[in-house]
mmCIF file of N, CA, C and O in Angstrom:
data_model
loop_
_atom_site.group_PDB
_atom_site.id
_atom_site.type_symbol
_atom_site.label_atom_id
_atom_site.label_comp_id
_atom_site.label_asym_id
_atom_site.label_seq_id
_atom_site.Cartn_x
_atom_site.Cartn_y
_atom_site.Cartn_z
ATOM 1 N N UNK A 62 -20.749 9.646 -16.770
ATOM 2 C CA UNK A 62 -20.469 8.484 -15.957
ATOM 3 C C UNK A 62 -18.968 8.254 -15.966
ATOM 4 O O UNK A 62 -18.410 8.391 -17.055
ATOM 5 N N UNK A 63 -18.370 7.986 -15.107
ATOM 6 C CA UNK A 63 -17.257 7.695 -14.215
ATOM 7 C C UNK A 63 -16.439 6.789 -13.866
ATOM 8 O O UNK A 63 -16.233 7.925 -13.439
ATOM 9 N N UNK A 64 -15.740 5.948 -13.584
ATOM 10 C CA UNK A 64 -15.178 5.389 -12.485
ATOM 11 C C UNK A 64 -13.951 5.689 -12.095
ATOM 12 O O UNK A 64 -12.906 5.492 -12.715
ATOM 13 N N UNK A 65 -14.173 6.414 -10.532
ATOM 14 C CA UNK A 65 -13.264 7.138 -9.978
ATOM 15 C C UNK A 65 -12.254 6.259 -9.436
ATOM 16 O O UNK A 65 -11.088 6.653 -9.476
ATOM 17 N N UNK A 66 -12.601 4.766 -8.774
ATOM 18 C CA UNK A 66 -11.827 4.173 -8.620
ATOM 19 C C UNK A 66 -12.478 2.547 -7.934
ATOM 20 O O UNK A 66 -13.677 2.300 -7.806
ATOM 21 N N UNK A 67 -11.188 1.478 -7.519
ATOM 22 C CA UNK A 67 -11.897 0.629 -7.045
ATOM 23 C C UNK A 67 -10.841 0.206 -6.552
ATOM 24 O O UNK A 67 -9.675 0.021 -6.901
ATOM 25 N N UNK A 68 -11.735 0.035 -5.302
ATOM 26 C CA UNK A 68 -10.573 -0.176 -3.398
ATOM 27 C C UNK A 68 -11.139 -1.429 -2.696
ATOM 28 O O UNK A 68 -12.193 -1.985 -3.005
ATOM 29 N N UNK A 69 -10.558 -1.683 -2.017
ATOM 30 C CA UNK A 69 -11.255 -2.783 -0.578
ATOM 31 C C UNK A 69 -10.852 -4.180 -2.044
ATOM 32 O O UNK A 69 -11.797 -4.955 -2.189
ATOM 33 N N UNK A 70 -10.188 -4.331 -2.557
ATOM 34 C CA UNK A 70 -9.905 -5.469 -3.361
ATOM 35 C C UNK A 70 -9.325 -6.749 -2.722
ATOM 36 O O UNK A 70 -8.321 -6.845 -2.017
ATOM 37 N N UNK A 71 -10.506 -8.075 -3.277
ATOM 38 C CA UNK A 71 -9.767 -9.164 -2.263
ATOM 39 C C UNK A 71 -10.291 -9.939 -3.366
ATOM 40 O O UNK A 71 -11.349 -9.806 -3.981
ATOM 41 N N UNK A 72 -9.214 -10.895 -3.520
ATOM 42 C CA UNK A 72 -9.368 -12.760 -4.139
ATOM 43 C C UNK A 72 -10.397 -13.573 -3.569
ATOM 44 O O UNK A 72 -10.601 -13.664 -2.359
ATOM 45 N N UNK A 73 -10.934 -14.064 -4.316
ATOM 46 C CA UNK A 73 -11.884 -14.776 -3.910
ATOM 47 C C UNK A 73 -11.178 -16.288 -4.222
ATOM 48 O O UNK A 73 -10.498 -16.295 -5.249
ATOM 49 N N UNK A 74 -11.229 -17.281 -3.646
ATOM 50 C CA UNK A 74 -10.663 -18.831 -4.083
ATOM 51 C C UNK A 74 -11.498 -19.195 -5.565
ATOM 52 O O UNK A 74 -12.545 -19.122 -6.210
ATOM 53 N N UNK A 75 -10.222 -19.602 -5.507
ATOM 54 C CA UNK A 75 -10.631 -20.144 -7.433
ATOM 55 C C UNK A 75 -9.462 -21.373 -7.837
ATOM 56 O O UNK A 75 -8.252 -21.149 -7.850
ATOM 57 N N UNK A 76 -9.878 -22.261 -8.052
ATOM 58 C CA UNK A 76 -8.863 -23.665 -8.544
ATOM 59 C C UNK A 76 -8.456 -23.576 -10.441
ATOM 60 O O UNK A 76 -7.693 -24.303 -11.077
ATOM 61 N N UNK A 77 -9.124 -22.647 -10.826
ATOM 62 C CA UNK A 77 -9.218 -22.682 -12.241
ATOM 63 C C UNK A 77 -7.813 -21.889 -12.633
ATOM 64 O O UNK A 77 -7.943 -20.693 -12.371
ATOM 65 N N UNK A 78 -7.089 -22.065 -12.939
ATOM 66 C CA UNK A 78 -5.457 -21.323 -13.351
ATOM 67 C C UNK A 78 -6.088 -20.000 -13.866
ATOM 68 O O UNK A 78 -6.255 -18.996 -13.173
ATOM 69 N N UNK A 79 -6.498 -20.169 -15.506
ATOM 70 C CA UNK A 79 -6.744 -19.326 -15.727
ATOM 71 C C UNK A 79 -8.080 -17.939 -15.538
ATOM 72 O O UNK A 79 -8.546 -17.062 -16.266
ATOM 73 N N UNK A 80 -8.217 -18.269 -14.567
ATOM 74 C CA UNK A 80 -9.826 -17.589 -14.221
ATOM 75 C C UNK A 80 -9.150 -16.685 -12.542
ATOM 76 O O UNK A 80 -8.669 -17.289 -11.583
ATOM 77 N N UNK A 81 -9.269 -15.671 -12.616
ATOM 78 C CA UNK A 81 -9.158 -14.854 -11.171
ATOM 79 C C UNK A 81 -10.395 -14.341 -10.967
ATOM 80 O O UNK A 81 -11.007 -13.751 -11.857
ATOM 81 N N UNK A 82 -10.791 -14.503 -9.938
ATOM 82 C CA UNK A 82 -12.441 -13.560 -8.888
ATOM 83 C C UNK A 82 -12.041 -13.238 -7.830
ATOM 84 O O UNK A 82 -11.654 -13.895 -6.864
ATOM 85 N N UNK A 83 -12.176 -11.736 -8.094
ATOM 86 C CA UNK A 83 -12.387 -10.656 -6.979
ATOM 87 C C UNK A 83 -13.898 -9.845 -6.601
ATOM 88 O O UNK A 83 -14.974 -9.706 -7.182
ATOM 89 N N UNK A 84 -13.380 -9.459 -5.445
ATOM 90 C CA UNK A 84 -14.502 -8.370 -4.834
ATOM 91 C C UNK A 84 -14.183 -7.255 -4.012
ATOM 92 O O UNK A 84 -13.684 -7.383 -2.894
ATOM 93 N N UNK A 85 -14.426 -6.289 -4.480
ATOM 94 C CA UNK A 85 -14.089 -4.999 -4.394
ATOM 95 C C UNK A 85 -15.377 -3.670 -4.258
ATOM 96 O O UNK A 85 -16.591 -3.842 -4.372
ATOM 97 N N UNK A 86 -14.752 -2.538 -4.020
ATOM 98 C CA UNK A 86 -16.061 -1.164 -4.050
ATOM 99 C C UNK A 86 -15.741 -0.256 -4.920
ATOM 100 O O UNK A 86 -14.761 0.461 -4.721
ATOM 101 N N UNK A 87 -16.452 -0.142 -5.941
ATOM 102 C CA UNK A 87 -16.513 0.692 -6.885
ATOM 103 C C UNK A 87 -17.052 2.067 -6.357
ATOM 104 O O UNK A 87 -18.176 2.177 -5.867
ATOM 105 N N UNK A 88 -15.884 3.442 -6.538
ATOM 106 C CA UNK A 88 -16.412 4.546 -6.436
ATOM 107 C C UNK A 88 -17.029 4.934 -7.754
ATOM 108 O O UNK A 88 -16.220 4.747 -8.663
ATOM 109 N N UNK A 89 -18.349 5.480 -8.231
ATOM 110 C CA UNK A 89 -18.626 5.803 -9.373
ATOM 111 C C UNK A 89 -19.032 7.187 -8.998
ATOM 112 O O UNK A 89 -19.279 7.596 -7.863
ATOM 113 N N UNK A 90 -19.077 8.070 -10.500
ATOM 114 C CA UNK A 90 -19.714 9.529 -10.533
ATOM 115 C C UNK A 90 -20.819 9.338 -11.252
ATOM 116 O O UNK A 90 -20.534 8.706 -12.269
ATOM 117 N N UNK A 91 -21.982 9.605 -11.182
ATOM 118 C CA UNK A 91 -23.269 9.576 -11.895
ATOM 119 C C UNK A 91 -23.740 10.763 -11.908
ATOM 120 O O UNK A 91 -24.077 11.231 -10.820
ATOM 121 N N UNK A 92 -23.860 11.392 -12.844
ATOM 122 C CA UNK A 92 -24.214 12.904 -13.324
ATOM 123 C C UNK A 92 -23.326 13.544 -12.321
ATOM 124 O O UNK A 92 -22.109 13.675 -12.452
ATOM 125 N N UNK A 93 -24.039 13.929 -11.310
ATOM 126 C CA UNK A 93 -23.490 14.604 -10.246
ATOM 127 C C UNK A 93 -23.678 14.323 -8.683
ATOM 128 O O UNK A 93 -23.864 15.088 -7.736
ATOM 129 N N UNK A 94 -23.535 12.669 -8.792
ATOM 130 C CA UNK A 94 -23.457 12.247 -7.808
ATOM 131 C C UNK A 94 -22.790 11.195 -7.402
ATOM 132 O O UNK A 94 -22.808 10.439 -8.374
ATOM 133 N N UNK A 95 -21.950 10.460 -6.166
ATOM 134 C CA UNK A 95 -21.026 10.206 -6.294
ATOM 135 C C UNK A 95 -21.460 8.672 -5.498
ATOM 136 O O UNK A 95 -22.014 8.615 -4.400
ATOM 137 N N UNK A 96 -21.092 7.568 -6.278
ATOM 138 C CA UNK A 96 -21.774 6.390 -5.596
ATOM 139 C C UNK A 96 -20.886 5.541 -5.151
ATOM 140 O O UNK A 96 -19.956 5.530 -5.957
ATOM 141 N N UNK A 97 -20.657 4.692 -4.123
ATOM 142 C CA UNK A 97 -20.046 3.633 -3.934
ATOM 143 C C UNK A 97 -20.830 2.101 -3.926
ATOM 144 O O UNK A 97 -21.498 1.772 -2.945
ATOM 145 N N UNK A 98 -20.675 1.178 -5.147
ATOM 146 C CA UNK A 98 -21.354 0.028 -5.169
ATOM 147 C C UNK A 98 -20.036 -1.003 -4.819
ATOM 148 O O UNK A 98 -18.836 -0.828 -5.029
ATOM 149 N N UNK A 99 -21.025 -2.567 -3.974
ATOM 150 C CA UNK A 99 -20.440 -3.265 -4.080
ATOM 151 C C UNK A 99 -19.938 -4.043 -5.813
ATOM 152 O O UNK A 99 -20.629 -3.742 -6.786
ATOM 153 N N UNK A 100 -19.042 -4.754 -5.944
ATOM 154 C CA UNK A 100 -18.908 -5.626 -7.696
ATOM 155 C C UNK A 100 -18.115 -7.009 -7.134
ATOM 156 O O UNK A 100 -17.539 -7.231 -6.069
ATOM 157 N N UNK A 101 -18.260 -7.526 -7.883
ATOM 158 C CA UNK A 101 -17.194 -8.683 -7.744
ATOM 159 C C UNK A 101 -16.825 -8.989 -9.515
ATOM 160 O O UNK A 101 -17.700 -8.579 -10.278
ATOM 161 N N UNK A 102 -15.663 -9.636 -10.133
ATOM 162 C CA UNK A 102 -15.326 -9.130 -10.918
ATOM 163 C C UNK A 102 -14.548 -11.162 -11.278
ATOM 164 O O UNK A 102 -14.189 -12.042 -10.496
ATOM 165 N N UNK A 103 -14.604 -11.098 -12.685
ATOM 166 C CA UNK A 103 -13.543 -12.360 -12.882
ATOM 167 C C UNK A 103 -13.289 -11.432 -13.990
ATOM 168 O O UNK A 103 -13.913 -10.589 -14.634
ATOM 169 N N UNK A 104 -11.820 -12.065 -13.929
ATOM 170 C CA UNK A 104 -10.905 -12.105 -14.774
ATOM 171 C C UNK A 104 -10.213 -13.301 -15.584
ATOM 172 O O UNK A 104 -9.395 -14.106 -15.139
ATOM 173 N N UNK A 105 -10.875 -13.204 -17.220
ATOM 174 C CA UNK A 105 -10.661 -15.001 -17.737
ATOM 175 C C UNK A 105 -9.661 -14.544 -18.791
ATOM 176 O O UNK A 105 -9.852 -13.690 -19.657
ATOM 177 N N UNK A 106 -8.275 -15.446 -18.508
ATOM 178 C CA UNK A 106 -7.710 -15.976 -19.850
ATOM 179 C C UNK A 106 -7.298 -16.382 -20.879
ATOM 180 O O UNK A 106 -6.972 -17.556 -20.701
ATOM 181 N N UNK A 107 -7.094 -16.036 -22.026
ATOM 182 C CA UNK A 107 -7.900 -16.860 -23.044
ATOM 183 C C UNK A 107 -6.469 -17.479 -23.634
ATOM 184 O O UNK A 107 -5.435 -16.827 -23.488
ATOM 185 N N UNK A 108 -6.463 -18.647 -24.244
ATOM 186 C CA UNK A 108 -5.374 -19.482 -24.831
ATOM 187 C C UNK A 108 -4.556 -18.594 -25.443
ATOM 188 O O UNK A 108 -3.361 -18.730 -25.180
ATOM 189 N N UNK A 109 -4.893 -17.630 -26.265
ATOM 190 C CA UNK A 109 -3.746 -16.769 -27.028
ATOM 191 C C UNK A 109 -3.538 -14.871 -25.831
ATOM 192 O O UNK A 109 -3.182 -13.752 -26.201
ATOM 193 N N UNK A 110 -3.837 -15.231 -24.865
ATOM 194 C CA UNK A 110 -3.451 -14.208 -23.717
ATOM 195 C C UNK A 110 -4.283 -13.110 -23.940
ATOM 196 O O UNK A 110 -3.949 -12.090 -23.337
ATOM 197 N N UNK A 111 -5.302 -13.042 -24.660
ATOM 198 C CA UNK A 111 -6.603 -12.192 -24.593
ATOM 199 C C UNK A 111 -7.445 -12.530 -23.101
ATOM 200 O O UNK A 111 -7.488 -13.667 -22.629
ATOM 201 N N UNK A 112 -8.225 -11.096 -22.336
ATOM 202 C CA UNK A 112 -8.736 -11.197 -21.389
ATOM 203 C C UNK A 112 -10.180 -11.074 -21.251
ATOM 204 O O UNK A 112 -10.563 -10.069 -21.850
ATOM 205 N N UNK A 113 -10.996 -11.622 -20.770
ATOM 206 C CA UNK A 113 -12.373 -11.446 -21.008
ATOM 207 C C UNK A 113 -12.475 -11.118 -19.209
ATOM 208 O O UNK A 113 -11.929 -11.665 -18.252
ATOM 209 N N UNK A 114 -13.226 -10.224 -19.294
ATOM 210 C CA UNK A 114 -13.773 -9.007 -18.148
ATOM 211 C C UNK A 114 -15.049 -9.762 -17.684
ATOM 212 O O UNK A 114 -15.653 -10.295 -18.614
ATOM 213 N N UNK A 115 -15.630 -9.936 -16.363
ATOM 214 C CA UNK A 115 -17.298 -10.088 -16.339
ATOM 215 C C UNK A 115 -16.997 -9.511 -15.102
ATOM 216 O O UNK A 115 -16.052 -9.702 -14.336
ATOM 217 N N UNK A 116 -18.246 -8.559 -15.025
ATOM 218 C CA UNK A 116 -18.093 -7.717 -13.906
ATOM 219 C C UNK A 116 -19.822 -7.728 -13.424
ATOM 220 O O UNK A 116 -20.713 -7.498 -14.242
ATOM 221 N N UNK A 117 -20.072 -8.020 -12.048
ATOM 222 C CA UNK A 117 -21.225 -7.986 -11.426
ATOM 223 C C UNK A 117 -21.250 -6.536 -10.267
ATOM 224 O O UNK A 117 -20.263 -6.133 -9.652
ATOM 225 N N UNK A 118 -22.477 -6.013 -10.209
ATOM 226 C CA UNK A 118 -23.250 -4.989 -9.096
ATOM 227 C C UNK A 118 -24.070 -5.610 -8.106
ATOM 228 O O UNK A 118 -24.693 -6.638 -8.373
ATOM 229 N N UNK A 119 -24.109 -5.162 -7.181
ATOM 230 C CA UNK A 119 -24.578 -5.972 -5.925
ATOM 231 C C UNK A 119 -26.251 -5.560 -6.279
ATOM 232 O O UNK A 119 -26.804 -4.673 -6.929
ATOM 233 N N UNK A 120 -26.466 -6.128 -5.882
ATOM 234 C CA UNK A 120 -28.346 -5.774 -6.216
ATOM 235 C C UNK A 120 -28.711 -4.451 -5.096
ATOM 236 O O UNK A 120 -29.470 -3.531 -5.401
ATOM 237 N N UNK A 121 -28.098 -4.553 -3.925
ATOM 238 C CA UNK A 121 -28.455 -4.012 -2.676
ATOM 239 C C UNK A 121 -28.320 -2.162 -3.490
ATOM 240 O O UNK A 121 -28.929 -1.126 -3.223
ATOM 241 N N UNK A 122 -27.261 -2.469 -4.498
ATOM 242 C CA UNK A 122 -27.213 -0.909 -5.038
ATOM 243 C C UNK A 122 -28.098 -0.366 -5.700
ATOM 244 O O UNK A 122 -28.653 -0.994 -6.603
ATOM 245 N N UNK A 123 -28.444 0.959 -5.398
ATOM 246 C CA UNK A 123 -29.378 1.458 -6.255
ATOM 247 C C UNK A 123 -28.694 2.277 -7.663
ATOM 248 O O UNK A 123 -27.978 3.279 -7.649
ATOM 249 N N UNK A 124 -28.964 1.835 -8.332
ATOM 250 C CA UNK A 124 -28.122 2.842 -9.973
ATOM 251 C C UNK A 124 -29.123 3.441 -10.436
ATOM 252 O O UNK A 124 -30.131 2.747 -10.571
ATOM 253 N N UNK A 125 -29.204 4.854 -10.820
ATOM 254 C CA UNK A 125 -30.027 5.647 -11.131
ATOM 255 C C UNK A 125 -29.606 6.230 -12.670
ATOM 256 O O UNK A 125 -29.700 7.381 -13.097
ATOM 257 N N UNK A 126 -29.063 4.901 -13.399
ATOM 258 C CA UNK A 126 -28.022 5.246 -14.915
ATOM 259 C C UNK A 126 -28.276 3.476 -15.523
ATOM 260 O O UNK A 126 -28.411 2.313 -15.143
ATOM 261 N N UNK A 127 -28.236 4.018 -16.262
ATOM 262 C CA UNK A 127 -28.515 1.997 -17.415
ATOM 263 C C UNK A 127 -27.108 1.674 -17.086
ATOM 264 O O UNK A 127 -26.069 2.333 -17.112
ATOM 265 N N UNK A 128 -27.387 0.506 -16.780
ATOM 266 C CA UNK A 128 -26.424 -0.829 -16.390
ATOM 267 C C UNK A 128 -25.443 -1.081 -17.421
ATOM 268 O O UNK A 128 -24.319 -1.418 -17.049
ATOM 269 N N UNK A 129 -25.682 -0.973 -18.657
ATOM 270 C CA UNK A 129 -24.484 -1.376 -19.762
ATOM 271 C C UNK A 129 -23.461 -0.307 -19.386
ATOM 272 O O UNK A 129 -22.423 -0.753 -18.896
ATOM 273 N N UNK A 130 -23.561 1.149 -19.534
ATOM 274 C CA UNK A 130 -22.632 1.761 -19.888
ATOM 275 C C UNK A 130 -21.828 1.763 -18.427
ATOM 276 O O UNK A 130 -20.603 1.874 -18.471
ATOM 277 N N UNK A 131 -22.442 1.651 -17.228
ATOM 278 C CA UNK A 131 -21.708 0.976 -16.211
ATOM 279 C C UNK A 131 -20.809 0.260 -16.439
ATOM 280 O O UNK A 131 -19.693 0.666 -16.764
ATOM 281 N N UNK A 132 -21.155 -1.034 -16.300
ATOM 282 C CA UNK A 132 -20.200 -2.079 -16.680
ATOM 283 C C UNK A 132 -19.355 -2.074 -17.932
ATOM 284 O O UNK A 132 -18.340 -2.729 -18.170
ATOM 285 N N UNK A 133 -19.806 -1.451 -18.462
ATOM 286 C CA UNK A 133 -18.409 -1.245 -19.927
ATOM 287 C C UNK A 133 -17.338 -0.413 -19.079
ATOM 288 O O UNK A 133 -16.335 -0.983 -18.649
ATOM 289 N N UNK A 134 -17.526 0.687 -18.890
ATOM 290 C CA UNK A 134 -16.788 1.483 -17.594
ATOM 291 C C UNK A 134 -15.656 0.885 -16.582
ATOM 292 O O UNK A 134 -14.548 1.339 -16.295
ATOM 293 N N UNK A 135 -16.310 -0.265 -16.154
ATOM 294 C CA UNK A 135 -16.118 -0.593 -14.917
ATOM 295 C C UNK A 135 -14.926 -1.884 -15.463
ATOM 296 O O UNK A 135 -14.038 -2.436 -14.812
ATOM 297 N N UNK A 136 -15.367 -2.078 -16.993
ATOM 298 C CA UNK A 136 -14.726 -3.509 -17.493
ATOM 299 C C UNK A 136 -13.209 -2.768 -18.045
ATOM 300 O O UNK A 136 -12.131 -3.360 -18.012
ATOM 301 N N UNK A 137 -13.463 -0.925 -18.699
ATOM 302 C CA UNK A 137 -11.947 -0.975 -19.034
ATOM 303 C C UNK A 137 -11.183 0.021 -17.746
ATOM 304 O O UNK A 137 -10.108 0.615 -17.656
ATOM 305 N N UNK A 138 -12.143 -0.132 -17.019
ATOM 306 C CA UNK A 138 -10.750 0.668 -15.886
ATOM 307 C C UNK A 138 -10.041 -0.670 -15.148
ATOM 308 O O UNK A 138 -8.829 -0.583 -14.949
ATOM 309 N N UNK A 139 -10.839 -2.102 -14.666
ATOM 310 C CA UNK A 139 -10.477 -3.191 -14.071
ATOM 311 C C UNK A 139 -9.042 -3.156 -15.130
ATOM 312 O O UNK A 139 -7.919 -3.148 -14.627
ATOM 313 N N UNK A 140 -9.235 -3.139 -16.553
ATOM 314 C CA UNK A 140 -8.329 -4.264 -17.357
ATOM 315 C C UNK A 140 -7.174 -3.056 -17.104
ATOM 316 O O UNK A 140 -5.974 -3.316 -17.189
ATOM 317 N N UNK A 141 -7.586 -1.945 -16.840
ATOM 318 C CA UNK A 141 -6.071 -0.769 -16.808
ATOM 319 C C UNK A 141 -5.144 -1.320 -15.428
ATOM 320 O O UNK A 141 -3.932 -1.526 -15.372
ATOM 321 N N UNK A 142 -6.021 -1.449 -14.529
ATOM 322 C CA UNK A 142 -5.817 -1.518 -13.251
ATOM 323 C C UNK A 142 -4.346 -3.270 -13.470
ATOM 324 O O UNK A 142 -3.198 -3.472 -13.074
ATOM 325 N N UNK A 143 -5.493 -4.159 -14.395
ATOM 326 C CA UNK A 143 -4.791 -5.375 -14.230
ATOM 327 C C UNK A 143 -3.196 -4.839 -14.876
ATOM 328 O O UNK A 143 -2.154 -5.280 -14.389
ATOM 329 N N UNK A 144 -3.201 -3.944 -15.905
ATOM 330 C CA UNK A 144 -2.361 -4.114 -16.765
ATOM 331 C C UNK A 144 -0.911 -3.008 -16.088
ATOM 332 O O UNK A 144 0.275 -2.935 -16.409
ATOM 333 N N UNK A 145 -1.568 -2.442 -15.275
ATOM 334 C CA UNK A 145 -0.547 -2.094 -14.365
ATOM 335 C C UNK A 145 -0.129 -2.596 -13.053
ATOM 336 O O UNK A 145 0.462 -1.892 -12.234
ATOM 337 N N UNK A 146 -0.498 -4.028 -12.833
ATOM 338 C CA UNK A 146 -0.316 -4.842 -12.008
ATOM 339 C C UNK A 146 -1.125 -4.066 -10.598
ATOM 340 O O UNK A 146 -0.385 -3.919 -9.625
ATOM 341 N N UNK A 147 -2.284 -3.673 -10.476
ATOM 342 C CA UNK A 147 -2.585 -3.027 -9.388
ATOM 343 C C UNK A 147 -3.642 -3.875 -8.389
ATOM 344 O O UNK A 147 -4.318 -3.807 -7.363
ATOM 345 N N UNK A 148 -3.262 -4.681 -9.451
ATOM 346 C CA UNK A 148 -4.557 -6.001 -8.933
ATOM 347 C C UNK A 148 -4.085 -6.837 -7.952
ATOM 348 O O UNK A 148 -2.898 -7.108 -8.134
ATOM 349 N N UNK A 149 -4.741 -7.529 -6.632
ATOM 350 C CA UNK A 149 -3.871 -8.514 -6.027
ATOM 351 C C UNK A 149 -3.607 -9.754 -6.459
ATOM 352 O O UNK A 149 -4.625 -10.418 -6.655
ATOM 353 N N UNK A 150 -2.121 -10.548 -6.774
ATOM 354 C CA UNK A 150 -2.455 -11.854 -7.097
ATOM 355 C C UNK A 150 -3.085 -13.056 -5.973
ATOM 356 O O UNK A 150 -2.981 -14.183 -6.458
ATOM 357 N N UNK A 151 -3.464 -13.049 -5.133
ATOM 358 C CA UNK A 151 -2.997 -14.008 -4.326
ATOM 359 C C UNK A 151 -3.960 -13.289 -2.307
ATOM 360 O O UNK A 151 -3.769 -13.924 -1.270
#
């Protein structure tokens, strides 16, 4: 399991400072096959600048692989992505 990448990225409105939500398309590799799911994704702040990840799959997707190791996946490529500023602010 994979994640090749994640494109089509947009802000979702949020009043909360420290809290960002996006929605985006996850390219994934699954054994040997190559999936594109919808996710939407927050990104939470924590008082001492630690980040907590929650990452959702659209139901409409079919995953043919257990859901945890997905989203663990999906939680440290987002935080690479944030940490090289690849994320949109705004």
């Amino acid at each position: 399991m994979k994640v090749l990448e994640v494109n089509q990225v947009k802000t979702d409105d949020n009043f909360i400072y420290y809290r960002r939500n996006y929605t985006g398309v996850a390219k994934l590799e699954l054994l040997s096959n190559t999936l594109d799911a919808k996710i939407s994704f927050t990104i939470e702040t924590g008082p001492f600048g630690d980040k907590v990840i929650y990452v959702d799959i659209s139901p409409e997707t079919k995953l043919d692989y257990p859901l945890i190791p997905v989203k663990s996946a999906l939680k440290t490529f987002i935080l690479t992505m944030d940490d090289e500023g690849k994320l949109p602010l705004e």
